[in-house]
Amino acid sequence: MDLTRKLEILADAAKYDASCASSGAARKDSRDGKGIGSTGGMGICHSYTPDGRCVSLLKVLLTNACLYDCHYCINRRSSNVQRARFTPEEVVQLTLDFYKRNYIEGLFLSSGIVRSADHTMEQVIEVARQLREVHHFRGYIHLKTIPEASQALIDKAGRYADRISINIELPSQQSLDRLAPEKNLTNTKQAMHGIRQRIDESLEAKKAARQILNRPRVKAPAFATGQSTQMIVGADDSSDALVLHRADELYREVRLRRVYYSGFSPIPEPSVLLPIKPPPLVREHRLYQADWLLRFYGFDVGELLPKEEPNLDLDLDPKLAWALRNRAVFPVDINRASQELLWRIPGLGTVNVARILAARRWSRLTLADLQRMRVNLKKVMPFIVAADHRPRIALLESTHLRQHFLPGPRQLELNFNAPPPTTPADAAMALSGQL
Amino acid sequence: MTITAQIQPTFEAWRSKARELLRHGVAPENVDWVDASQTASLLAEEPSCYQTTPNASVKVPADFLRLAANVCAHTDERRFDILYRLLHRLTIGGEKHLLSMPSDRDMHQCNAWARAVSRDIHKMHAFVRFRLVGLNESNGREQFVAWFEPEYRITRLAAPFFEKRFASMDWSILTPDACVSWDGEKLTFMPGMSRHDAPSADAHDDLWRTYYRSIFNPARLKVQAMQSEMPMKYWKNLPEATIIHDLIGSSEKRVCTMIATPERPVKPMPDNAYLRTLHQRRTKS
Ligand code: SF4
């Protein structure tokens, strides 16, 4: 099989993994003239595919042959997909060739499980080892690890990688038993704890080195700087509350960098055990918004998803939905309120809150000030008091407030085949369907 | 009286002129900033027109200099003028906290320009595509050339990133307004060139398109999301952009085929020792 065909199969097999991040790596570069690459700070999206996803890393599987039978996965043993396998050298060469042309930030390597967890891990690690030790590659490496692999191998993977991850896949063992019978939640969590410990140790060691040598730049990370995971939504009947409680637990206990939520999408090799109809894409989006509120805005899962409403409102963003349930908190005076309270105002992000806090030391802020900070006034106005504004209390108490925020008629997706309507009148006609 | 400040449109030129004006206490409304690269005739400079003797040097926060470097790379004609007004207010005007007032008009304008410029820099880091053109026989270094069309004058600001990342290859980036190349020792800047001076293809472009096609999931078409991050103005220099239309056009059919595919039955577990241990543990617990 030629390289092009292998790339086709093994990239196709990897595309259901949503994570693409290449940020948060330790700072390194190749100005010493040896090797190639750099990382540090924000990762870069080098392209976008028409599914709106960022292309940052060469994301491939080493092989798509797999012993496991995870029913949401195109590579499961029950699938009839064509199988292929890269040699480590082929992946190394592809990574370097793509990297030098500035197509990518680095490599995201994963693999179907062949023979055993340890055997598979060894193959994956070999690619990373060659990149780092033979070619002095300083770009980004993300390795997917297998929870059942031995701790020694996971340690080794972490020494070469900037990020390692284990997919939790589904939020409960019950769902795993049905859809991914070889996977085990306890093992996964244990392995994540192991990784967290190594990351912590390495951070400590770096801190100590900095204090002794007073040299802020460490050459290569002694261990990956972060771990992340992915949860599939819509393949089982778990509620958003279950999904977010699991995510929250992982953020707390093993300090994950990110949980990726991947809406189950139809695959070319459907399983009898899975729903034919995928969940609406917006569910995934709402989960990301809620996840953001947990991590950066001081919300609890219970606040976003009270017992009687275990699923997120698909029509409204979760902060707005919370505000509508907790109207007594509002209006909030933007010239006086604490940071924590400002964070809770629908339509205000952490960046704008920081701007407000800085600017209000010098003057009392008006709506025009907010507009210049590019705040969405329509959204915040019912909830805030500004120097020149008080919301109509009647509106805040009315049952119509929800109506006020519901999205208008859905925006049409841009379609290349149909030319866009030419005049605004045409456009209005097209939307209303009237002549 | 009005002073004409005629400068090359770079941050360095603006900074040294602004420093000079500020030391003489010249008010912003008395300066007429002119882009020397845009005017045909060189206006006569009036060196002795200052009415006061110079003050000692002026200090500004580093944040301001960072902002100014980005603003100067913008192409709006009013940038030098507004930037100088900001500088004047910040120093002689005594408005020390101006930088933390994003709601101030001048700050708002400069921030908007700086944001547009830094976005353009970011996109340049992302969308430059190097093409292999040869090998330096004497030292074995590979030589790459890229053609890029940024929206603003950002080549200088964007270059250090490529130096850090691609230090071990020889490379040049050509743009219509400035070019930069790296030989392993130093960055060299040159005047702009035309796209005909750059190679138009690379043997790896096809492989890259293969990857791009395969990593795309037709079941999640979101064309607007793609376009807001990768505006069409950049497409003409991206090798992968040539297949975008086809990918979008064929996606519906591909999804229909997936949904129409008969569901695959579950195959029995193969005889494998490792798998057995996994299942044994399960039945035990
Ligand atoms: S282990 Fe499961 S999810 Fe991973 S490749 Fe195999 S079947 Fe797919």
CSV table of C-alpha atoms in Angstrom, one decimal, chain A residues 248 252 289-304 319 322 339-344 350:
chain,number,residue,atom,x,y,z
A,248,ASP,CA,-15.8,18.5,37.0
A,252,ARG,CA,-10.5,18.6,40.4
A,289,GLN,CA,-19.9,26.8,27.3
A,290,ALA,CA,-20.9,25.2,30.6
A,291,ASP,CA,-17.5,23.7,30.9
A,292,TRP,CA,-16.0,27.2,30.5
A,293,LEU,CA,-18.3,28.5,33.2
A,294,LEU,CA,-17.1,25.8,35.6
A,295,ARG,CA,-13.4,26.5,35.0
A,296,PHE,CA,-13.2,30.3,34.7
A,297,TYR,CA,-16.4,31.8,36.1
A,298,GLY,CA,-16.8,30.2,39.4
A,299,PHE,CA,-20.0,28.2,38.7
A,300,ASP,CA,-20.9,24.8,40.1
A,301,VAL,CA,-22.4,22.0,38.1
A,302,GLY,CA,-25.4,22.1,40.4
A,303,GLU,CA,-26.1,25.8,39.6
A,304,LEU,CA,-26.0,25.2,35.9
A,319,LYS,CA,-25.1,31.5,31.8
A,322,TRP,CA,-28.9,30.5,35.0
A,339,GLN,CA,-15.5,40.5,40.1
A,340,GLU,CA,-17.3,37.3,41.0
A,341,LEU,CA,-20.7,39.0,40.5
A,342,LEU,CA,-19.6,40.7,37.3
A,343,TRP,CA,-18.6,37.3,36.0
A,344,ARG,CA,-22.2,36.2,36.4
A,350,THR,CA,-13.7,37.5,31.8
